[in-house]
Each structure stands twice: as structure tokens, then as C-alpha cells.
Amino acid sequence: MPDDAASRTLLEMRAAFQRGDAARLAQRLAQLQGHPLEPLAAYWTLRARLEQATTEEIRAFLARWSGTYWEDRLRNDWLLQLGARGDWATLLAEAAAFRMADDPEVRCWVALARIERADAAPEAVASTVRDDWLGQRQAGAGCAAAARRLIAVGALPAEAAWQRARLAAEAGRSAVAIQAVALLDPAWAALAERALQQPQRYLDDKFTAVRHRTKEVVTLALIRLAAADPEAAAREASHLRWRAQLTAEEQAWVWGAIGKRAAQRLSDQALAYFQHAGNAALPDEWREWHARAALRAGHWAEVRRAIALLSPAKQAEPGWAYWQARALQASGDLADAERARGLLQRIAGPEGFYEQLAAEALGQPVTLPPAPPPPSAEERAAVRAQPGLQRALLAIELGLRSEGVREWHYEVALHTPGGLPERALLAAAQWACERAVWDRCINTSARTRTLVDIGQRYPTPWRELVVPRAHAVGLDPAYVYGLIRQESRFVTDARSHVGAAGLMQLMPATARWTARKLGLDGFEPTRVADPELNVQLGTAYLKFALDDFEGSMALAAAAYNAGPGRARQWRQGPVLEAAVWIENIPFEETRDYVKRVLSNTTVYAAVLSGQPQRLGDRLGRIGPRLATARAPDSELP
């Protein structure tokens, strides 16, 4: 079968799979017999009718494609169905062969199966189920079923269900909260739904304070109210009737939710709200906002206290280790200064926002590590002989990017425990680079810990296009490269779920506006992913944003990601060092984006110049627009 015909068949089969057209898939499968991507086509065909397939059919597929990603992907799907059916014996037998083992729903079903078959005491699996259940964003059936069983036998306290409901209420996931409450008593679900849908009205009801189970549902209502209006929630939480009825732990959760939402709104009241929560155990995400509010207020002792209330794993992350070091330094105590130095030394490095700041705090500018010895011919050959990697690259080249990316990741990270060894990772990354599959090159090389190849992690494709265009509009090429690496990983046909396209991920409206500003006659939105046009428009827009934000790379990056209106709003308030301002960006995606763009920029500056660099030189301070500055560009989209 010619490759072009195979490509058309595969693309047609993917469309049929997305439609759920099992008949069409079955008709086309024979045309791909012997093709390298036959396992993928076979997966689509069986997955589309998995609920009707027999155990023999499924096991025949698993045996036929043993060792591949698509075998393990189908096993994952099947395990979820086996759990829902309560087929505990088959579930446990197949779970033992599940190599990815990364699905919390599967883990919960397995835990329940072990209890039901008396393979494990409920207490032995309770902590695993609890962690997976509380960490789920959706109302998964498996973890809910396992939690219900554990609560019924007393291995999991009822408080765990209320805790899950609180987390869901704060995040606006009412279905999750109601599911958790219903595990305790289905009759309470309607009351919880009412409280979550109209929290203020529920709290104003004169009968609320005397209803059975009032305090737990009142806690949910107050937390939900905090998400919409933290000031109104603070007023409600201060009422005597709730202070008298709620336990200290419930009040702490309410004030923690109020504090988090106030901090996200950059309110000066956030710290005062967190003070009401005391030292109670709260979700890490809420305590992170406690620390951010303290940073914004310049209250270093409170920064230190908030970080100390985080879990040990969260405290160990580079960002909080850095801020803990800064808080220790602010105390003026010699012992604290020595401890701070130890924290900075632990995280300092040439990559990563806080790693670079830590290195600079120790007087070490960003210098690039020497490249490791390149992969040998034998190492390259061994990697290129792996069928899974071959299939992944072929799928990507044929336009099946998501499928290829998943298979590639499985081969390098999940097929064997711990993933490929570092020399093999470098060889795989080199292969991806040579094929211009830059995202796989970067992400694969970034998995190494001791062998760091900056050339793989920070490639400079399209240099003949990017560097002259950046210079032409007055931008640092390193800044442009830092942004492209974060936006698209140099995938020219990258398209986001909101429609951003190309190397610099331009939104259609932004592309049209910029084309008009540049006087580009005959601009066609369908061409926006073309690399030359995309970089022309993207660099121009970035320069417009940089000029509008008085040369602040951090503000311009935030505007590029979240829009200039939000960036202008976020800069209001006190004048802050840029790192503090960035840490307080309310949107997690934008906060992470700005950090990565700026740390990428610093590495690219070292790559392009061959000279040591400082991230701090690109930060400065951020506050309201000066009265002497020109008016903001109200047209900037």
C-alpha cells in the first residue's frame, strides 16, 4: 500500500474513531495490515466497541501487540470497565501487567478489588485511596466507590468526604462536591446542591442554623461564597451564629478559602483573612497563596511562617526553597543566613527561574554546562531500532501528532520503570532533533539529570528567520526564542484549543490587528501558521507589547499570554521586585509562562552570545504606570 494511501486511511480512521464509527473502522483496518501504525489502527477499531468486545478478543489484542503503548493504552481502558463492572478477579489479573500504572481511577478500582477479594485489609489501602480521591479533579466512579467502601467500614473517616467536598466547592466543581456528600448520605446531596448553587441565599435562610448537618453544609456554602465574593464571605464568617456553630477546623477552612481568593484578587486584606485560619492544616495551594500575599506585602516573617505550613514536598520545590531562603536572609540572624545559603546552593542551576535566581544570589551568573559526549553510533542505533519510537515519529510526520507524542512519551518515560537511561535519552533526543521534531527533542533531553545537553534543550531552529526579524523590530533574539520555546516548542503547525497558531501561537484577532498595523495588504488568516509570516507578526506584536509596558519583559510576556488588559490590572498596587510580582500573577498558567519565558531567555542569551548571563538583568521592578509615561495603547489586543 503506498504511503500516501496509508496516510489517508489513517487520518480517515482517526476521524471515524472520534465519531465513534465502529463499522467504518472495522472496514478500513484490513487496509493497514503490515503497516508500522497497524497497532494504532487496531486500537481505534477495538476501543470503539470495547464495551461489546469479549474477554477473548481483548486478550488476543493485548497478546498481538504485547509490549507496545497501544497494548497498555487498551489495558488501561479495559481496567476502568472491569472496575465499573465489578469483575474483581479479571481486574487484578490484568492490573498486574499494567505498565504505565499512572491512572488514579485504576489504582482506586484495584484497591477496592483487593478489599472485596480479601487480598488486603481496608486500612492497608486507605491512604492511597484517600490521596488519589482528594487529588481528582473530576467525579471519578472508581475512587468514589473505593472511598464509600472505606468510609463504611471505618478505614476512612467521614471527614475525608467533607474535605473533598470543600476542595471541590472552592474550585467550583459542584458535581464533585455533591458526589462526595452523597457518599455519606444521599439525602444530604440536595441540601449541598442548594448551598453550592446559591450560597448567600442558603446562608440567609432563617432555618439553616437549626437544620441537621447544618455546620458541614454551611462550611461548603461559605467556601463557595468566598470563590465569588471573598469580602462578602468574610462578613458572613464573622457572624456570631457561624462562629458559634462551626468547629475551629471548619472555620480555618473557611478563612483559608477567603484568604486564597482575596490573595488572587491582589487584595491587601488577604493576610488578615489568613490570620483567622491560624496554623490549621490547609491545602498546599491555599497556603501558597498565603505566602504570595505575604511576599506582596513585604512581610518576610509571615512568608517564612506560611512556607513552614506547606507540606515537606512543597517546601522542597525550588520556588518555595528560594523564597524561604530570602525570608531567612531578611531576619538578619547569622544562623538563618547560613541556612539560607544551604537552600540556595541546593537549588542553584543554569535552568529554571528560581534556580537561576538562586545562582545569582550566590554570585554565580548563568553559564552553560559543557555538552556531554555525543551518543555513539551504537547508542544511536539501539534507540533507532526501537519500534515504538519509529512508530511515534511516523505518526507525527503523517499528521497524527497527539498519538505520536503519547507513544514517544510512553517509550522514553513509562515502558520501563524510571524510563530510558540518560545516554539513551540523549540518543533519542538527537534523533528527534535530526527529524526536526523539536518538542520531542527538547522534552526528551530535559529528562536527563546528570548529562545536560543545552543544545538539545534549547535549540535554535529558524535562526535565519528569527534573529534578523527580532533585530529588525528592536527585540532581543533571545527573548523571541525564549517565548517561542514556551509557546510552541518550535512546532510550526501547533494549534491551541483556543485557536492560537504557529511558532509564536498567534490568536486570529491578534494576527489581523498586527497585520493592519504593519500595513500588510492581502493578509489571509489561513496563512498565520506559515513560519515567516508568523514570526513577522509575532515579533511585531511582542514589540508593541514591550513598548506599551515600558520595556518590562515580564509585563510584556504576561500581556502576550493573558492579554494586556489583565497585565495592566495586575501591575496596580505597590511597586514590587519583578520576581515577587510574577509570583503573585493570579493565573497559574500565566505565572508559570512568564517564569519560563524569562528563564528560557536567559539561557538563549548565553547560547547566542557565548557569555554568562543574569536573569536579574531582565527583571527590574514592577508597579503602576508612571504619571510621566505615555498613555497605554488602548487598541493593543
CSV table of C-alpha atoms in Angstrom, one decimal, residues 382-637:
chain,number,residue,atom,x,y,z
A,382,ALA,CA,20.0,1.0,19.6
A,383,VAL,CA,17.5,3.8,20.1
A,384,ARG,CA,16.5,3.9,16.4
A,385,ALA,CA,15.8,0.2,16.4
A,386,GLN,CA,13.0,0.6,18.9
A,387,PRO,CA,9.7,0.1,17.0
A,388,GLY,CA,7.8,2.3,19.4
A,389,LEU,CA,9.9,5.3,18.7
A,390,GLN,CA,9.8,4.6,15.0
A,391,ARG,CA,6.0,4.5,15.1
A,392,ALA,CA,5.9,7.7,17.1
A,393,LEU,CA,7.9,9.7,14.6
A,394,LEU,CA,6.0,8.2,11.7
A,395,ALA,CA,2.7,9.1,13.3
A,396,ILE,CA,3.9,12.7,13.9
A,397,GLU,CA,5.1,13.0,10.3
A,398,LEU,CA,1.7,11.7,9.0
A,399,GLY,CA,-0.2,14.3,11.0
A,400,LEU,CA,-1.2,12.2,13.9
A,401,ARG,CA,0.7,14.3,16.4
A,402,SER,CA,-1.2,13.7,19.6
A,403,GLU,CA,-1.0,9.9,19.0
A,404,GLY,CA,2.7,10.1,18.2
A,405,VAL,CA,3.6,12.3,21.1
A,406,ARG,CA,1.8,9.9,23.5
A,407,GLU,CA,3.6,6.9,22.1
A,408,TRP,CA,7.0,8.7,22.2
A,409,HIS,CA,6.5,9.7,25.8
A,410,TYR,CA,5.5,6.2,26.8
A,411,GLU,CA,8.6,4.7,25.2
A,412,VAL,CA,11.1,7.2,26.8
A,413,ALA,CA,9.4,7.5,30.2
A,414,LEU,CA,6.9,4.7,31.0
A,415,HIS,CA,7.7,1.5,29.2
A,416,THR,CA,10.3,0.5,31.8
A,417,PRO,CA,10.3,1.8,35.4
A,418,GLY,CA,12.2,5.1,35.5
A,419,GLY,CA,12.2,5.5,31.8
A,420,LEU,CA,15.2,5.2,29.4
A,421,PRO,CA,18.7,5.7,30.8
A,422,GLU,CA,20.3,9.0,30.2
A,423,ARG,CA,22.6,8.1,27.4
A,424,ALA,CA,19.6,6.6,25.6
A,425,LEU,CA,17.6,9.7,26.2
A,426,LEU,CA,20.3,11.8,24.6
A,427,ALA,CA,20.3,9.5,21.6
A,428,ALA,CA,16.5,9.6,21.3
A,429,ALA,CA,16.6,13.4,21.6
A,430,GLN,CA,19.2,13.7,18.9
A,431,TRP,CA,17.1,11.6,16.6
A,432,ALA,CA,14.1,13.8,17.2
A,433,CYS,CA,16.3,16.9,16.6
A,434,GLU,CA,17.5,15.5,13.3
A,435,ARG,CA,14.0,14.9,12.2
A,436,ALA,CA,13.0,18.5,13.3
A,437,VAL,CA,10.6,17.1,15.8
A,438,TRP,CA,11.7,19.8,18.2
A,439,ASP,CA,9.2,19.3,21.0
A,440,ARG,CA,10.2,15.7,21.4
A,441,CYS,CA,13.9,16.7,21.2
A,442,ILE,CA,13.5,19.3,24.0
A,443,ASN,CA,11.3,17.3,26.3
A,444,THR,CA,13.3,14.1,26.0
A,445,SER,CA,16.6,15.8,26.6
A,446,ALA,CA,15.1,17.6,29.6
A,447,ARG,CA,14.5,14.3,31.3
A,448,THR,CA,18.3,13.8,31.9
A,449,ARG,CA,19.6,14.9,35.3
A,450,THR,CA,23.4,14.5,35.2
A,451,LEU,CA,24.0,14.7,31.4
A,452,VAL,CA,22.8,18.1,30.3
A,453,ASP,CA,22.9,18.9,26.6
A,454,ILE,CA,21.9,22.6,26.3
A,455,GLY,CA,22.0,22.4,22.5
A,456,GLN,CA,19.2,19.8,22.6
A,457,ARG,CA,17.2,21.5,25.3
A,458,TYR,CA,17.5,25.0,23.8
A,459,PRO,CA,17.7,24.5,20.0
A,460,THR,CA,17.7,27.5,17.6
A,461,PRO,CA,15.8,26.3,14.5
A,462,TRP,CA,14.7,29.0,12.1
A,463,ARG,CA,17.7,31.1,13.1
A,464,GLU,CA,17.9,32.8,9.7
A,465,LEU,CA,14.3,33.9,10.2
A,466,VAL,CA,14.1,34.7,13.9
A,467,VAL,CA,17.3,36.6,14.5
A,468,PRO,CA,17.1,39.1,11.7
A,469,ARG,CA,13.4,39.7,12.3
A,470,ALA,CA,14.0,40.3,16.0
A,471,HIS,CA,16.8,42.8,15.3
A,472,ALA,CA,14.6,44.5,12.7
A,473,VAL,CA,11.9,45.4,15.2
A,474,GLY,CA,14.3,46.1,18.1
A,475,LEU,CA,13.9,42.9,20.1
A,476,ASP,CA,16.5,40.7,21.8
A,477,PRO,CA,16.5,37.4,19.7
A,478,ALA,CA,17.0,35.5,23.0
A,479,TYR,CA,13.6,36.9,24.2
A,480,VAL,CA,11.9,35.8,21.0
A,481,TYR,CA,13.5,32.3,21.2
A,482,GLY,CA,12.5,32.1,24.9
A,483,LEU,CA,8.9,32.9,24.0
A,484,ILE,CA,8.7,30.5,21.0
A,485,ARG,CA,10.2,27.6,23.1
A,486,GLN,CA,7.5,28.1,25.6
A,487,GLU,CA,4.7,28.8,23.2
A,488,SER,CA,5.1,26.0,20.6
A,489,ARG,CA,8.4,24.1,21.2
A,490,PHE,CA,9.1,25.1,17.5
A,491,VAL,CA,6.2,23.1,16.2
A,492,THR,CA,5.2,25.1,13.1
A,493,ASP,CA,1.6,23.7,12.9
A,494,ALA,CA,0.9,23.9,16.6
A,495,ARG,CA,-2.6,25.0,17.4
A,496,SER,CA,-4.0,25.6,20.8
A,497,HIS,CA,-7.5,24.7,22.0
A,498,VAL,CA,-8.5,28.4,21.7
A,499,GLY,CA,-7.2,28.8,18.2
A,500,ALA,CA,-3.7,30.2,18.6
A,501,ALA,CA,-1.5,29.0,15.8
A,502,GLY,CA,2.1,28.7,14.6
A,503,LEU,CA,5.5,29.1,16.2
A,504,MET,CA,4.5,32.2,18.2
A,505,GLN,CA,0.9,31.0,18.8
A,506,LEU,CA,-0.9,34.0,17.5
A,507,MET,CA,-4.6,34.3,18.0
A,508,PRO,CA,-6.6,35.2,14.8
A,509,ALA,CA,-7.7,38.6,16.1
A,510,THR,CA,-4.1,39.5,17.2
A,511,ALA,CA,-2.7,38.4,13.9
A,512,ARG,CA,-5.3,40.5,12.0
A,513,TRP,CA,-4.7,43.6,14.2
A,514,THR,CA,-0.9,43.3,13.8
A,515,ALA,CA,-1.1,42.8,10.1
A,516,ARG,CA,-3.2,46.0,9.8
A,517,LYS,CA,-0.6,47.9,12.0
A,518,LEU,CA,2.2,46.7,9.7
A,519,GLY,CA,0.2,47.6,6.6
A,520,LEU,CA,0.3,44.1,5.2
A,521,ASP,CA,-2.1,44.1,2.3
A,522,GLY,CA,-3.9,41.0,1.4
A,523,PHE,CA,-3.3,39.3,4.8
A,524,GLU,CA,-5.0,35.9,4.9
A,525,PRO,CA,-5.7,34.4,8.3
A,526,THR,CA,-5.3,30.9,6.9
A,527,ARG,CA,-1.6,31.7,6.4
A,528,VAL,CA,-1.0,32.6,10.0
A,529,ALA,CA,0.9,29.4,10.7
A,530,ASP,CA,3.4,30.0,7.9
A,531,PRO,CA,6.7,30.4,9.8
A,532,GLU,CA,7.8,33.5,8.1
A,533,LEU,CA,4.5,35.3,8.4
A,534,ASN,CA,4.0,34.0,11.9
A,535,VAL,CA,7.4,35.3,13.1
A,536,GLN,CA,6.9,38.6,11.4
A,537,LEU,CA,3.6,39.2,13.1
A,538,GLY,CA,4.6,37.7,16.4
A,539,THR,CA,7.7,39.7,16.8
A,540,ALA,CA,5.9,42.9,15.8
A,541,TYR,CA,3.2,42.3,18.4
A,542,LEU,CA,5.7,41.4,21.1
A,543,LYS,CA,7.5,44.7,20.4
A,544,PHE,CA,4.2,46.6,20.5
A,545,ALA,CA,3.5,45.0,23.9
A,546,LEU,CA,7.1,45.6,25.2
A,547,ASP,CA,6.9,49.3,24.3
A,548,ASP,CA,3.4,49.6,25.8
A,549,PHE,CA,4.8,48.2,29.1
A,550,GLU,CA,7.8,50.5,29.2
A,551,GLY,CA,10.3,47.8,28.3
A,552,SER,CA,9.3,45.3,31.0
A,553,MET,CA,9.9,41.8,29.7
A,554,ALA,CA,7.8,40.3,32.5
A,555,LEU,CA,4.8,42.5,31.8
A,556,ALA,CA,5.1,42.1,28.1
A,557,ALA,CA,5.2,38.3,28.5
A,558,ALA,CA,2.2,38.4,30.8
A,559,ALA,CA,0.3,40.5,28.2
A,560,TYR,CA,1.3,38.1,25.4
A,561,ASN,CA,-0.2,35.2,27.3
A,562,ALA,CA,-3.2,36.7,29.2
A,563,GLY,CA,-3.8,39.9,27.3
A,564,PRO,CA,-2.7,43.5,28.0
A,565,GLY,CA,-5.8,44.4,30.0
A,566,ARG,CA,-5.1,41.8,32.6
A,567,ALA,CA,-1.4,42.7,32.8
A,568,ARG,CA,-2.3,46.4,33.3
A,569,GLN,CA,-4.7,45.4,36.1
A,570,TRP,CA,-2.1,43.2,37.8
A,571,ARG,CA,0.5,45.9,37.9
A,572,GLN,CA,-1.7,48.1,40.1
A,573,GLY,CA,-0.7,48.4,43.8
A,574,PRO,CA,2.7,48.6,45.4
A,575,VAL,CA,6.0,48.7,43.4
A,576,LEU,CA,7.5,45.2,43.7
A,577,GLU,CA,10.6,43.5,42.6
A,578,ALA,CA,9.6,41.6,39.4
A,579,ALA,CA,10.1,38.1,40.9
A,580,VAL,CA,7.5,39.0,43.7
A,581,TRP,CA,5.1,40.4,41.1
A,582,ILE,CA,5.4,37.4,38.9
A,583,GLU,CA,4.8,35.0,41.8
A,584,ASN,CA,1.6,36.9,42.5
A,585,ILE,CA,0.1,36.6,39.0
A,586,PRO,CA,-3.4,35.3,39.7
A,587,PHE,CA,-3.5,32.9,36.7
A,588,GLU,CA,-1.4,29.8,37.2
A,589,GLU,CA,-0.8,29.3,33.5
A,590,THR,CA,0.4,32.9,33.0
A,591,ARG,CA,2.6,32.8,36.2
A,592,ASP,CA,4.3,29.7,35.0
A,593,TYR,CA,4.5,31.0,31.5
A,594,VAL,CA,6.3,34.3,32.5
A,595,LYS,CA,8.8,32.4,34.6
A,596,ARG,CA,9.6,30.0,31.8
A,597,VAL,CA,9.9,32.7,29.1
A,598,LEU,CA,12.3,34.7,31.2
A,599,SER,CA,14.4,31.8,32.3
A,600,ASN,CA,14.5,30.5,28.7
A,601,THR,CA,15.5,33.9,27.5
A,602,THR,CA,18.5,33.9,29.9
A,603,VAL,CA,19.7,30.6,28.6
A,604,TYR,CA,19.2,31.6,25.0
A,605,ALA,CA,21.2,34.8,25.6
A,606,ALA,CA,24.1,32.7,26.8
A,607,VAL,CA,23.7,30.3,23.8
A,608,LEU,CA,23.6,33.2,21.3
A,609,SER,CA,26.3,35.4,22.9
A,610,GLY,CA,28.6,32.8,24.4
A,611,GLN,CA,28.7,35.0,27.5
A,612,PRO,CA,27.5,34.5,31.1
A,613,GLN,CA,24.1,36.0,31.8
A,614,ARG,CA,21.9,37.2,34.7
A,615,LEU,CA,18.2,36.7,34.9
A,616,GLY,CA,18.0,39.6,37.3
A,617,ASP,CA,19.1,42.0,34.5
A,618,ARG,CA,15.8,41.2,32.7
A,619,LEU,CA,13.6,41.7,35.8
A,620,GLY,CA,13.7,45.1,37.4
A,621,ARG,CA,10.7,46.4,39.4
A,622,ILE,CA,7.0,46.5,38.6
A,623,GLY,CA,4.3,48.8,39.7
A,624,PRO,CA,1.7,51.2,38.4
A,625,ARG,CA,2.5,53.1,35.2
A,626,LEU,CA,4.4,56.3,35.9
A,627,ALA,CA,2.5,59.6,35.5
A,628,THR,CA,5.2,60.7,33.1
A,629,ALA,CA,4.8,57.7,30.9
A,630,ARG,CA,2.9,57.7,27.7
A,631,ALA,CA,-0.7,56.6,27.8
A,632,PRO,CA,-1.3,52.9,27.3
A,633,ASP,CA,-2.2,51.7,23.9
A,634,SER,CA,-5.9,51.0,24.2
A,635,GLU,CA,-6.0,49.3,20.8
A,636,LEU,CA,-3.5,46.6,21.8
A,637,PRO,CA,-5.4,43.3,21.7
